[in-house]
Amino acid sequence: MTKNTGFICDESYFWHDTGNGALFMLPGGWIESDGHAENPATKRRFKNLMERSGLMKHLTQIAPRSATVEDIELFHGRDYINKVKELSDIGHGDAGELALVGKGSYEIALLSAGGAITAVEDVVSGKVDNAYALTRPPGHHAEENLGMGFCLFNNVAIAAKYARKHLGVEKVLVLDWDVHHGNGTESAFYDDPNVLFVSLHQDRNFPPERGMVEDIGTGKGEGYNINIPLPAGTGNAGYMYALKEIVGPIADQFKPDLVLISAGQDAGLFDPLARMMVTAEGFRQMAQFMLDLAEKHCGGKFVACHEGGYSTAYVPFCSHAIVEAMSGVTTEVEDPFAQAMHTIPTDELFDIQKEYVDKVKEIQSKYWNFQSVTL
């Protein structure tokens, strides 16, 4: 069954300037610049692939609005917001830790957060069935008063808070499958029982001290923060095991009114900043699992907001597969890289991967019943 899938993007997103560098480091000393990892190429090539495949013509194009300062203040402090603007006006600077700001980045970041809000508005109102927001700069590392890990304003956290405050949404499930822990989003809802936050990430990658399985929330939010750190090398089977064994049963009990995905495709097979080996087909399976949960509990209200992903060659295929799952449209695009690397056992569940997931179940069994029937 095809869906009315909204697609949000703006040319401005590709103009956020992170400057020169190599991976996440600035050039200089022994480091020769070959382009900063968080550059427009992966996002632009994803958009290009959808146009080339014909998938784009099946999507409903939605123009993002800029978030207001009041929208951003749903999570971030005014002093931090002003700092980002000042650095943007100057034309360069770091808003915290590896959160580079270029000329005009403030206005682009407002439009990025506004893109996430617009996607949620249109899905909740029923204008579209679901939506993919190709937002940039990303957001899930941004803390209340600190930019971090390429992120300036926390798009998903702001959109979730906006949905609860302005759109009558009571309960939100945020699943962050970016390979790096969504520390900023975790902080935003750590004591909030109305927002269930689940992070699937490579264990101790970035930030290395965050995303521990023992971090379960506090106060009324205790048990509503679920970290699923996974060992390097976890592929499709390990991710799907985590979704089926943990996310499905918990979602059945939480019964969300809206599902938000922090869609970072840096768990992909060739990402330079991680080692997780998920294929495009793996991302399709994860998206379909979460779409089915959204259909089961909240009439399919599902929004994916783009986060990380740094392989310019491979991110487009992973993201394209996600949108195919969302729209129900199948194109002629096949994953040439997975075919070439077919000997890598991404679809095999290894004991170490199972042990990591089962440890999370053990800790979370204090709060959730894992005997519940899932999809």
XYZ file of N, CA and C in Angstrom, residues 181 186 190 209-217 225-227 363-364:
51
model
N 25.490 8.198 20.121
C 24.431 8.353 21.112
C 23.767 9.726 21.025
N 18.444 12.764 24.831
C 18.313 12.098 26.127
C 18.170 13.129 27.250
N 15.010 13.366 30.043
C 15.504 12.383 31.007
C 14.570 12.182 32.196
N 31.362 8.853 26.920
C 30.901 8.666 28.294
C 29.376 8.653 28.409
N 28.676 8.706 27.285
C 27.215 8.744 27.299
C 26.633 7.485 26.664
N 25.334 7.281 26.925
C 24.627 6.174 26.299
C 24.810 4.843 26.980
N 25.126 4.863 28.273
C 25.308 3.611 28.989
C 23.954 2.955 29.287
N 23.955 1.649 29.311
C 22.712 0.908 29.524
C 22.101 1.236 30.884
N 22.931 1.634 31.837
C 22.433 1.952 33.177
C 21.755 3.314 33.243
N 21.870 4.130 32.211
C 21.243 5.456 32.187
C 19.780 5.282 31.805
N 18.896 5.274 32.790
C 17.505 4.857 32.583
C 16.497 5.979 32.805
N 16.980 7.202 33.048
C 16.071 8.292 33.361
C 16.037 8.549 34.853
N 13.922 6.069 29.590
C 15.140 6.317 28.816
C 15.825 4.978 28.621
N 15.911 4.532 27.376
C 16.463 3.210 27.085
C 17.648 3.341 26.145
N 18.808 3.005 26.644
C 20.017 2.986 25.826
C 20.344 1.556 25.439
N 18.020 -5.177 32.556
C 17.927 -3.939 33.348
C 16.543 -3.314 33.220
N 15.993 -3.303 32.002
C 14.713 -2.652 31.765
C 13.521 -3.506 32.209
